[in-house]
Short mmCIF file of C-alpha atoms and ligand atoms in Angstrom, two decimals:
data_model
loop_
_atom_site.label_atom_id
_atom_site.label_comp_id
_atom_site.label_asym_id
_atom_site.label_seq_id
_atom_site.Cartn_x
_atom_site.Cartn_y
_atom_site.Cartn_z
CA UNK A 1 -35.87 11.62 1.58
CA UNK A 2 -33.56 14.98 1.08
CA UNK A 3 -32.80 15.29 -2.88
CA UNK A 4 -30.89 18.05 -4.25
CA UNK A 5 -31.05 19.48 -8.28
CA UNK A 6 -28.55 18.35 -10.57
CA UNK A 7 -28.59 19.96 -14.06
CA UNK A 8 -31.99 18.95 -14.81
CA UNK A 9 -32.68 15.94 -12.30
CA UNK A 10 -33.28 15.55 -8.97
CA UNK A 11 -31.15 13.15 -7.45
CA UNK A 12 -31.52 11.86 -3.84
CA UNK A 13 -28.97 13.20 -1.60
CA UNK A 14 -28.66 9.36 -0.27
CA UNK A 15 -26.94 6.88 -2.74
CA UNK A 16 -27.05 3.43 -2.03
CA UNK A 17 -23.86 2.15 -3.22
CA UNK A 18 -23.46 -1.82 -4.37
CA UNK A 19 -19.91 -2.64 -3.37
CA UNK A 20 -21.02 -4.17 0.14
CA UNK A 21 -24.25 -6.10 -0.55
CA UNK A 22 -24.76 -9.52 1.83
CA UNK A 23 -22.71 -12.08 0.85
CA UNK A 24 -23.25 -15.69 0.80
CA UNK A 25 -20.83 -17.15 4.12
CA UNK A 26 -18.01 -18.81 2.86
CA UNK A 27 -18.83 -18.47 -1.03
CA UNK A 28 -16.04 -15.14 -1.15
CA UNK A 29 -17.67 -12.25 -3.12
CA UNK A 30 -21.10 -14.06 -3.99
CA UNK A 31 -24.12 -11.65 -3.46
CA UNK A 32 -26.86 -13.23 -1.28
CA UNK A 33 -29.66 -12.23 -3.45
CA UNK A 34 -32.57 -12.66 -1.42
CA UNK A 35 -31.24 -10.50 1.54
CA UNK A 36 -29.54 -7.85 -1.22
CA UNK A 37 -32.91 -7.71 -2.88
CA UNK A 38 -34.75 -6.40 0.21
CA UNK A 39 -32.54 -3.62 0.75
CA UNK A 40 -32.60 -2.28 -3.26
CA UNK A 41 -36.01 -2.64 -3.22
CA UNK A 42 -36.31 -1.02 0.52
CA UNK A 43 -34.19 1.90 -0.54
CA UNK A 44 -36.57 2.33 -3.91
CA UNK A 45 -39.27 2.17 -2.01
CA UNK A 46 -38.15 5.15 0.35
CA UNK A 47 -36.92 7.64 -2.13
CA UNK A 48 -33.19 6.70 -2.69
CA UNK A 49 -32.93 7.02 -6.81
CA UNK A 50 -29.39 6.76 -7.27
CA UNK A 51 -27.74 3.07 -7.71
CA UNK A 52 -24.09 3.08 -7.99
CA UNK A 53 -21.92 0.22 -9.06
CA UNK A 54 -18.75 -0.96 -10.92
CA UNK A 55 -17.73 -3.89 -13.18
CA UNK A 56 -15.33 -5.51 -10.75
CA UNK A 57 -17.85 -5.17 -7.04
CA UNK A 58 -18.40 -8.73 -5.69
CA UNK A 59 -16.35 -10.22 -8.81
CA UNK A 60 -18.38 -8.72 -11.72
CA UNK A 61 -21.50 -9.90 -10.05
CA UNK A 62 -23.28 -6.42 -8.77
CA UNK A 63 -23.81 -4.91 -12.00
CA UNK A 64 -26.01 -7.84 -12.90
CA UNK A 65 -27.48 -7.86 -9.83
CA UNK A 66 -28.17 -4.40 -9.38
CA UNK A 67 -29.46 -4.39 -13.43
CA UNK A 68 -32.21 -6.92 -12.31
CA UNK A 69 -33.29 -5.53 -9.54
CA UNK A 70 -33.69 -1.76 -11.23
CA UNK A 71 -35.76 -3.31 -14.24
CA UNK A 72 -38.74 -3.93 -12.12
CA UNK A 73 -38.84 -0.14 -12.18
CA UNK A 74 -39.75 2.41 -15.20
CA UNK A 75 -36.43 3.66 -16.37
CA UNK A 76 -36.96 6.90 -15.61
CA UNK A 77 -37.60 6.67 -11.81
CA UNK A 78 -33.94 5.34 -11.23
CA UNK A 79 -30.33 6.85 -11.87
CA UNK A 80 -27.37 3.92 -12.38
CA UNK A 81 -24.13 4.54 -11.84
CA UNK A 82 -20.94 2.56 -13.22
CA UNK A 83 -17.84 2.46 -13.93
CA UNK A 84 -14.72 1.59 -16.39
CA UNK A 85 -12.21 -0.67 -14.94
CA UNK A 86 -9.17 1.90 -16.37
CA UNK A 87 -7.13 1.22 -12.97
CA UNK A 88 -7.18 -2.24 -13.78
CA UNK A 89 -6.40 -1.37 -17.99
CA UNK A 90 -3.45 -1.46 -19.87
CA UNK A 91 -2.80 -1.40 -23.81
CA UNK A 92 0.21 -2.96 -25.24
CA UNK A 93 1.14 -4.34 -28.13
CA UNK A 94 -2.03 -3.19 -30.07
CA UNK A 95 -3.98 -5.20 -27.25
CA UNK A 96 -6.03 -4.54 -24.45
CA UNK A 97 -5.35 -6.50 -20.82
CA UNK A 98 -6.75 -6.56 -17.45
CA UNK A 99 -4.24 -6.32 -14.66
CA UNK A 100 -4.87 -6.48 -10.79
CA UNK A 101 -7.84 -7.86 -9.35
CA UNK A 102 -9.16 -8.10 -13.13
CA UNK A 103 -5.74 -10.23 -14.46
CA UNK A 104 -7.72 -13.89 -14.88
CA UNK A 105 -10.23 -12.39 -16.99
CA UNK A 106 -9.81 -12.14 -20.88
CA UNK A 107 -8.97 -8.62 -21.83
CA UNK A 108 -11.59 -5.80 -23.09
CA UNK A 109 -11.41 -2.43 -25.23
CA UNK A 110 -13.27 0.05 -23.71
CA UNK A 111 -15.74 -0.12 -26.36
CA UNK A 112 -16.45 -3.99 -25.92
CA UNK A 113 -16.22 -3.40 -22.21
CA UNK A 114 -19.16 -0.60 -22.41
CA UNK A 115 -20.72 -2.66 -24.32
CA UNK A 116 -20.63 -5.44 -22.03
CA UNK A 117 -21.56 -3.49 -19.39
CA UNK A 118 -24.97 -2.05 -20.85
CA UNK A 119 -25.81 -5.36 -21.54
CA UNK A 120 -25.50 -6.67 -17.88
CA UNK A 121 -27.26 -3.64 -16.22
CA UNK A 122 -30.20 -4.43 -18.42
CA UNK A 123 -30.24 -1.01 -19.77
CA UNK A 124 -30.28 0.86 -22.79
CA UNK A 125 -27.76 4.06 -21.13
CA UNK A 126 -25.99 5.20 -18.09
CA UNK A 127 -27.13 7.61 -16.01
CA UNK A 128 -23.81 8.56 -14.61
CA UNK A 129 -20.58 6.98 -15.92
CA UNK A 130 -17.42 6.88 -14.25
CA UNK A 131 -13.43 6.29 -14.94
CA UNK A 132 -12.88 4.13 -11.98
CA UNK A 133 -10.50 5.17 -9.47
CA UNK A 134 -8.69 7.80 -10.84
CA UNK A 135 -4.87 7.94 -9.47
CA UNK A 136 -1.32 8.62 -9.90
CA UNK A 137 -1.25 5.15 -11.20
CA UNK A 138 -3.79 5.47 -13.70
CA UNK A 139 -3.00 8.68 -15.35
CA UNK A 140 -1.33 7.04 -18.25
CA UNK A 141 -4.30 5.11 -19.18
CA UNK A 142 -6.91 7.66 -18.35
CA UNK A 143 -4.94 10.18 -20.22
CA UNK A 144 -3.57 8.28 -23.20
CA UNK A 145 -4.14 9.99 -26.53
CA UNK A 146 -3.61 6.70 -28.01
CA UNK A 147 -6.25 4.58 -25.71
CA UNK A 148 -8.42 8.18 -25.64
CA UNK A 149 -10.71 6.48 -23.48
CA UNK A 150 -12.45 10.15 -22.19
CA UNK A 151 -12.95 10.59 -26.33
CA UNK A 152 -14.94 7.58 -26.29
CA UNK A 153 -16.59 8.01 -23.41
CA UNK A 154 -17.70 11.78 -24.34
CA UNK A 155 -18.84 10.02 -27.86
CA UNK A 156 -21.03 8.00 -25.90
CA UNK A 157 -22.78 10.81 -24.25
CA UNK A 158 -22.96 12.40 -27.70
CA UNK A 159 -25.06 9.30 -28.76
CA UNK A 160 -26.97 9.30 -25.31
CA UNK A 161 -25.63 6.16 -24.35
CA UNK A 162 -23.97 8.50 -21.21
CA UNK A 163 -25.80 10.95 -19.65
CA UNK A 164 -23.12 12.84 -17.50
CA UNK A 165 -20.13 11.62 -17.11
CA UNK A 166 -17.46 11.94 -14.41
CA UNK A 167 -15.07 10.00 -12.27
CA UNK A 168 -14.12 8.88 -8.95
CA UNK A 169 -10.67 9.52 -7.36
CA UNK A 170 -8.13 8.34 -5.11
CA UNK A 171 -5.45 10.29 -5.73
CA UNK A 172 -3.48 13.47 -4.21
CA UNK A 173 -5.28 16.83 -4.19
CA UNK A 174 -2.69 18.16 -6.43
CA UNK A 175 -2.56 15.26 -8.85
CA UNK A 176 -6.75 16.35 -9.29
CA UNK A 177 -6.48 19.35 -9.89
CA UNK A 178 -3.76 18.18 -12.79
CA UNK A 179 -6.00 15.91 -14.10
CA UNK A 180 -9.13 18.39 -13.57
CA UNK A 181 -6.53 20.76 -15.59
CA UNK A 182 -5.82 18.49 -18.31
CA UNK A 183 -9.59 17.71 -18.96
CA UNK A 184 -10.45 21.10 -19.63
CA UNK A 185 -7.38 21.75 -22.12
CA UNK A 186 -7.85 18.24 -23.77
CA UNK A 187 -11.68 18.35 -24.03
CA UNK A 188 -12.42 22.33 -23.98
CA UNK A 189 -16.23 21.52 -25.04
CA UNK A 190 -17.39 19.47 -22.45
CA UNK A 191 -15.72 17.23 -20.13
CA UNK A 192 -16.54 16.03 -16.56
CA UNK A 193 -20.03 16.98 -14.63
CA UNK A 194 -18.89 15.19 -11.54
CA UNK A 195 -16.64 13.49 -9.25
CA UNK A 196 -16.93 10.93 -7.00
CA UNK A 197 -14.03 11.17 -3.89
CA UNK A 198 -14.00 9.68 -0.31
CA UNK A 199 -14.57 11.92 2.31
CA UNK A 200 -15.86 11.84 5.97
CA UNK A 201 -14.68 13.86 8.86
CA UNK A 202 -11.92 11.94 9.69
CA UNK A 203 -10.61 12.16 6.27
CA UNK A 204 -11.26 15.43 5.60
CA UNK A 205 -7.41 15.99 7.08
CA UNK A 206 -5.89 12.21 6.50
CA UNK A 207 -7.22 11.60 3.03
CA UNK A 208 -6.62 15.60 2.32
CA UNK A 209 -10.08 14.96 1.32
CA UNK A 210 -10.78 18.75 2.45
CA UNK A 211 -8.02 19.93 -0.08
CA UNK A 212 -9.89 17.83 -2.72
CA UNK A 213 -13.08 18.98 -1.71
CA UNK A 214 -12.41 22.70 -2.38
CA UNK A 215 -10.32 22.10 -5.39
CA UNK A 216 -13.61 20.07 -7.13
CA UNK A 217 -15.91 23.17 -5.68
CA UNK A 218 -13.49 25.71 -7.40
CA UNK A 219 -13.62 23.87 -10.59
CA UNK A 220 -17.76 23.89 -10.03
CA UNK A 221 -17.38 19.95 -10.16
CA UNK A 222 -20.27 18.79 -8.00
CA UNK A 223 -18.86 15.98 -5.20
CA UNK A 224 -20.76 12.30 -4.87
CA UNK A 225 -19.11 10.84 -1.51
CA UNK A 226 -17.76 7.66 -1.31
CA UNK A 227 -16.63 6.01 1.89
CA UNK A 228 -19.00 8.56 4.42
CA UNK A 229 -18.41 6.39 7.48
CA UNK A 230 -14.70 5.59 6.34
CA UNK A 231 -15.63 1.73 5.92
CA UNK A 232 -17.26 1.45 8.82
CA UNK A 233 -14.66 3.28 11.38
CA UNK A 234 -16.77 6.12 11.95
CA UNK A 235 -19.69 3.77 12.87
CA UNK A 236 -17.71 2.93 16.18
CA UNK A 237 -15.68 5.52 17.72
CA UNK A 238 -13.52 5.24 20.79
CA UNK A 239 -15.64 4.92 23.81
CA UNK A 240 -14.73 8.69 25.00
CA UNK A 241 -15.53 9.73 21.58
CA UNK A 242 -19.05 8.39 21.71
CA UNK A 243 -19.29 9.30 24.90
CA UNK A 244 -18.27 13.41 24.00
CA UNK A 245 -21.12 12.99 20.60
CA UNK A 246 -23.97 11.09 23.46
CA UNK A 247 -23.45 14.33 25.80
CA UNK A 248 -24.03 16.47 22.51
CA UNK A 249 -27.00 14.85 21.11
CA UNK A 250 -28.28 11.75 23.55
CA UNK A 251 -30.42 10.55 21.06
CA UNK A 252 -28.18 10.46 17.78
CA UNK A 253 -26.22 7.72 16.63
CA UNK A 254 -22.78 7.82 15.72
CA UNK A 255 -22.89 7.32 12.21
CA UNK A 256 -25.60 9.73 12.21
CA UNK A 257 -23.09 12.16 13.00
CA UNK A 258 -20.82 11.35 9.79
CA UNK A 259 -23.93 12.00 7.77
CA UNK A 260 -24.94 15.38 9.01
CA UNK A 261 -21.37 16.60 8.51
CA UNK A 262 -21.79 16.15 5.06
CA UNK A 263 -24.84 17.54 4.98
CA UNK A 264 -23.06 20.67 6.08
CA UNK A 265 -21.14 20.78 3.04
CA UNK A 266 -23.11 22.75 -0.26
CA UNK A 267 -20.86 21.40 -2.95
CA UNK A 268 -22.02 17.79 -1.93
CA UNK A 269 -24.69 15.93 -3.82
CA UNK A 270 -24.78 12.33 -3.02
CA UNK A 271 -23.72 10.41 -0.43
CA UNK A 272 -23.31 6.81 -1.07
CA UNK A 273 -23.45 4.08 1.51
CA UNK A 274 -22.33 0.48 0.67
CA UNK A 275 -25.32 -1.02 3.05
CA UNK A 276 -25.14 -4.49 3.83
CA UNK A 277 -28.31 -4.65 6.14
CA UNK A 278 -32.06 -3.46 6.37
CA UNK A 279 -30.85 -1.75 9.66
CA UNK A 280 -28.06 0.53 8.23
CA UNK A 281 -30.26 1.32 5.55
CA UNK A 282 -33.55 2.33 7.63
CA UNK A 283 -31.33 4.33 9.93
CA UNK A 284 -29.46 5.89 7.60
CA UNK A 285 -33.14 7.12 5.28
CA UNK A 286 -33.97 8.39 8.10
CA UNK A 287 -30.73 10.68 8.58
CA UNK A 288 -31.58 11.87 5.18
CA UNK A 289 -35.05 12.45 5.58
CA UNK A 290 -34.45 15.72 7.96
CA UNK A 291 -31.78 18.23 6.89
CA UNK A 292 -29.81 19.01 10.19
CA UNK A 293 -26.17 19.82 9.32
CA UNK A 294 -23.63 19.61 11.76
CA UNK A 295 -23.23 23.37 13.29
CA UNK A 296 -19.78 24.97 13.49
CA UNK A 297 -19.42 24.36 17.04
CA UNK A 298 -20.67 20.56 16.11
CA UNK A 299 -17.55 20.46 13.68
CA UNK A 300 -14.93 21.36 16.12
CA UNK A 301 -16.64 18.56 19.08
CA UNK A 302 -16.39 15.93 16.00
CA UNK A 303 -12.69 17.24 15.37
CA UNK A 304 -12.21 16.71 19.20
CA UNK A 305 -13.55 13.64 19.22
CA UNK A 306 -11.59 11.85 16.50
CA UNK A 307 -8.04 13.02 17.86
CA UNK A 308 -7.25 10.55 19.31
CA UNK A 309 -7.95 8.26 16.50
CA UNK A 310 -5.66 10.18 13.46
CA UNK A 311 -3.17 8.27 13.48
CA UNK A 312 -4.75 5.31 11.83
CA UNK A 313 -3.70 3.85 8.66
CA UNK A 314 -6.00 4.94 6.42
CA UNK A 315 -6.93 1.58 4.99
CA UNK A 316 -10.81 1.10 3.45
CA UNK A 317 -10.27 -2.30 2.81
CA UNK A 318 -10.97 -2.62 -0.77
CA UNK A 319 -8.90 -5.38 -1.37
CA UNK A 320 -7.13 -4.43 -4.33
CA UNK A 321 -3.39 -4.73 -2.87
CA UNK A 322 -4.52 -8.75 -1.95
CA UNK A 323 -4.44 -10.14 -5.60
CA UNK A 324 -0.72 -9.75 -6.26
CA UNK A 325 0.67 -11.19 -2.41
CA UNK A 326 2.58 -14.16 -2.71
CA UNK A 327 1.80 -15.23 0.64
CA UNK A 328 -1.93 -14.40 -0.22
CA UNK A 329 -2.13 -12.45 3.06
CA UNK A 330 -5.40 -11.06 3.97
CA UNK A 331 -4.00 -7.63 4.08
CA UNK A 332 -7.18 -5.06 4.57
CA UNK A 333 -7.59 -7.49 7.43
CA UNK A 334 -3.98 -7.10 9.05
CA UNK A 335 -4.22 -3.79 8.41
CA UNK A 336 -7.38 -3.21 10.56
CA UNK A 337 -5.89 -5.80 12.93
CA UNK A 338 -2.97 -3.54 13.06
CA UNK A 339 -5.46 -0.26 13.91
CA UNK A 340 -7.31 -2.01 16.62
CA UNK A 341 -3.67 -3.48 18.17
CA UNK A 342 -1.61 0.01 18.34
CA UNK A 343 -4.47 1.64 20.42
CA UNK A 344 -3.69 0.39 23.61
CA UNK A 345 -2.57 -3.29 25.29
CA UNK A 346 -6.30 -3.72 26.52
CA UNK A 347 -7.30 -4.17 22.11
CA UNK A 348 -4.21 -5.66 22.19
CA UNK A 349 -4.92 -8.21 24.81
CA UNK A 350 -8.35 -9.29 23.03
CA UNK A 351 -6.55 -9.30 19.08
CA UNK A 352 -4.79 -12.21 20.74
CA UNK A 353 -8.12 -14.14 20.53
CA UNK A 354 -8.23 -13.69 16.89
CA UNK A 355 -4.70 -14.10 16.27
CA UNK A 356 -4.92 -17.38 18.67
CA UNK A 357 -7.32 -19.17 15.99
CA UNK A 358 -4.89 -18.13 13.24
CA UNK A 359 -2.16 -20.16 11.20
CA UNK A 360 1.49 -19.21 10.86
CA UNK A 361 0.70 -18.28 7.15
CA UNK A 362 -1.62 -15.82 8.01
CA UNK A 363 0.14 -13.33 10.30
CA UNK A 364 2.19 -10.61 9.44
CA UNK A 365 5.33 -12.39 9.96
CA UNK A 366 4.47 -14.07 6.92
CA UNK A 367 5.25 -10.53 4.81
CA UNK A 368 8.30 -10.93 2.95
CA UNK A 369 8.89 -7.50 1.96
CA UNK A 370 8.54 -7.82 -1.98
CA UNK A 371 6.27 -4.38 -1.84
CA UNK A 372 3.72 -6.00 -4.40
CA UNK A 373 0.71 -5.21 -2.44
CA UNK A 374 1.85 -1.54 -1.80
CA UNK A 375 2.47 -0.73 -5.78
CA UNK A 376 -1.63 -1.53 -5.83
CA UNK A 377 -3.16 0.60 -3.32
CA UNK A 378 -4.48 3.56 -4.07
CA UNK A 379 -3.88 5.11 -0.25
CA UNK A 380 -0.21 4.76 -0.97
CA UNK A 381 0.12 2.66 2.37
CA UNK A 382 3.61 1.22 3.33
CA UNK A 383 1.87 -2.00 3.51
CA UNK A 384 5.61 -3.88 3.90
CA UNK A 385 6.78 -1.53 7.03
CA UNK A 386 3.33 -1.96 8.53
CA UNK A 387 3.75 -5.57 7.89
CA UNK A 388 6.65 -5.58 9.65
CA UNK A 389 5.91 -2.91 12.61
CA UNK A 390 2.55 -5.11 13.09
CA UNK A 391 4.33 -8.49 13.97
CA UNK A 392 7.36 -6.00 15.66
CA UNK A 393 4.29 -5.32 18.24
CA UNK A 394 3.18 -8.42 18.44
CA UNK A 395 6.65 -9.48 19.57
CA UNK A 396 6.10 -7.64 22.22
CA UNK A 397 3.04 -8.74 23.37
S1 SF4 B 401 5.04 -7.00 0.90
FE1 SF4 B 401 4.20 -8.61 2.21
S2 SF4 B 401 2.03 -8.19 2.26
FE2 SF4 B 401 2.85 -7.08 0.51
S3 SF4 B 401 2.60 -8.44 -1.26
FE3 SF4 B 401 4.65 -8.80 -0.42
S4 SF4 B 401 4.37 -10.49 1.02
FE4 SF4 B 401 2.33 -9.67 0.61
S1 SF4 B 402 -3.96 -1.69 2.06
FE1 SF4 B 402 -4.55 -0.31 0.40
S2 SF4 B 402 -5.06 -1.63 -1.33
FE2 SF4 B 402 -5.03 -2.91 0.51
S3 SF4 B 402 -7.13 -2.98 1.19
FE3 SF4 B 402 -6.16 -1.32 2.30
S4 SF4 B 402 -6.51 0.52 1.05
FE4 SF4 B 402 -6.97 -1.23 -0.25
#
């Protein structure tokens, strides 16, 4: 296993992230533990030492999970990651609510929620805290003087119940470097030691994850990377982009590929994958056990070969536009529907197997426009006008 220093640890340069574990079939977000607990312990076992989760993954259920697992170990030979809900916050009327994917649940103050939170990890601090999903939509929380939720969370790390705080982001690159801005005004001491952004090569122009690369390297904000093989889109390519990367390097696989690009990027430090199998995560420890960056002239064939494939909608399916629909539409799923149907009438042709074994209710002709789902996401995707363009093709089918 690759690590790389950070301040004074040494953190593996793979992460293994716990928003994907195996699920149960049929039982929603339920964690199969058996089949979860053989990949944590596989990835201990092989050198990974940092364990990132958040309160809501698989409906509150992974940082329990992921706390039980750990305290077979000595606290000191793993890092844990989590995160405050503040995206799914809001303070009114002198009281504290959950909104979003969070709504059912009986509202928290940061302080209980921390709390709470220690308490179901099994341990004593956090390694690495986060304000979850930082965005346009959540600056008023995040930034609140009233709800001063950074305040409490840098009086944590005072008491040692935070180690190094930071945050992940799914904003605009110039709404970062705002909030970067306003951390360092607000909180002149001390403020965030790192941030946690999706980036992969596709994204690196879509997600303007480049732009928010460089604008976290000029604030000397180290990067952890979520979303390396954009959700699983950058584990399959188009056949004549596979075929471009097998000429290159026979013997690589394509995901392989996605890692070493970030390996050829000095500002990151950890790269977390949501595995869901002993496969992915074998593979993928051995990636990281051999530094082998993508060259320059590597960079422009993996710029060649995802062309083709840019004008995606830049969905990674975490599910937090699905709550609100009133025609509970599986959107993420549409949506990646919608990605495989626009390439060409051959995916077209064998969607209609899929869409063949599904009801009325669940197509995109169901959409009625209300723009619910689109307030939520935090890609800012016209989820209504690909609604509508998605059963528009499918007319024409
Ligand atoms: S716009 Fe369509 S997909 Fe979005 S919440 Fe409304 S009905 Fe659901
Ligand atoms: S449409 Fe947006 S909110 Fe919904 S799953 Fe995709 S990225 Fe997430």
């Amino acid at each position: 296993m690759l690590y790389k220093p950070f301040q004074d640890l040494n953190l593996s340069i793979l992460g293994m992230g716990n928003m994907r574990l195996p699920k149960v079939e049929g039982q929603g977000e339920k964690i199969d533990e058996a089949k979860a607990w053989a990949i944590i312990e596989y990835a201990y076992d092989h050198g990974v030492n940092y364990f990132d989760t958040a309160y809501r993954y698989h409906g509150g259920e992974s940082e329990t999970f992921i706390g039980k697992v750990l305290s077979q170990y000595p606290r000191s030979s793993f890092y844990l990651a989590t995160k405050i809900p503040g995206q799914m916050m809001e303070y009114k009327d002198g009281k504290y609510n959950f909104t979003g994917l969070l709504a059912a649940r009986p509202g928290r103050s940061p302080s209980e929620l921390f709390e709470e939170q220690l308490e179901k990890c099994a341990v004593d601090y956090f390694d690495f805290y986060l304000l979850h999903c930082f965005c346009e939509s959540a600056w008023d929380f995040y930034t609140s003087e009233e709800i001063n939720v950074v305040g409490f969370l840098l009086e944590q790390k005072k008491k040692g119940y935070i180690r190094h705080l930071g945050f992940s982001a799914h904003c605009r690159a110039d709404t970062l470097d705002k909030f970067i801005n306003w951390s360092k005004s607000r909180f002149p001491e001390e403020c965030f030691d790192f941030a946690q952004i999706q980036l992969n090569y596709m994204d690196w122009t879509l997600q303007e994850a480049g732009k928010k690369y460089d604008i976290l390297t000029g604030h000397g904000i180290p990067v952890m990377v979520m979303e390396p093989c954009r959700c699983g889109r950058l584990v399959r390519l188009s056949p004549e982009a596979e075929a471009l990367l097998k000429k290159a390097r026979p013997n690589d696989s394509v995901p392989s590929w996605a890692f070493r690009f970030l390996q050829s990027l000095p500002n990151v430090q950890v790269v977390l994958s949501g595995m869901s199998t002993l496969e992915q995560i074998t593979e993928n420890i051995a990636v990281f056990s051999k530094n082998d960056p993508v060259t320059p002239e590597e960079r422009q064939l993996l710029d060649e070969a995802i062309k083709p494939l840019l004008n995606l909608v830049p969905c990674t399916a975490c599910r937090y536009c699905c709550e609100g629909c009133p025609q509970n539409l599986d959107i993420p799923k549409l949506i990646s529907m919608y990605n495989d149907a626009k390439q060409d009438s051959f995916s077209l042709l064998v969607l209609g197997f899929t869409l063949g074994g599904m009801k009325e209710a669940e197509l995109p002709s169901s959409c009625i426009g209300c723009g619910a789902c689109a307030k939520q996401c935090p890609q800012e995707i016209d989820i209504p006008g690909i609604m509508q363009n998605f059963t528009e093709l499918l007319g024409k089918k």
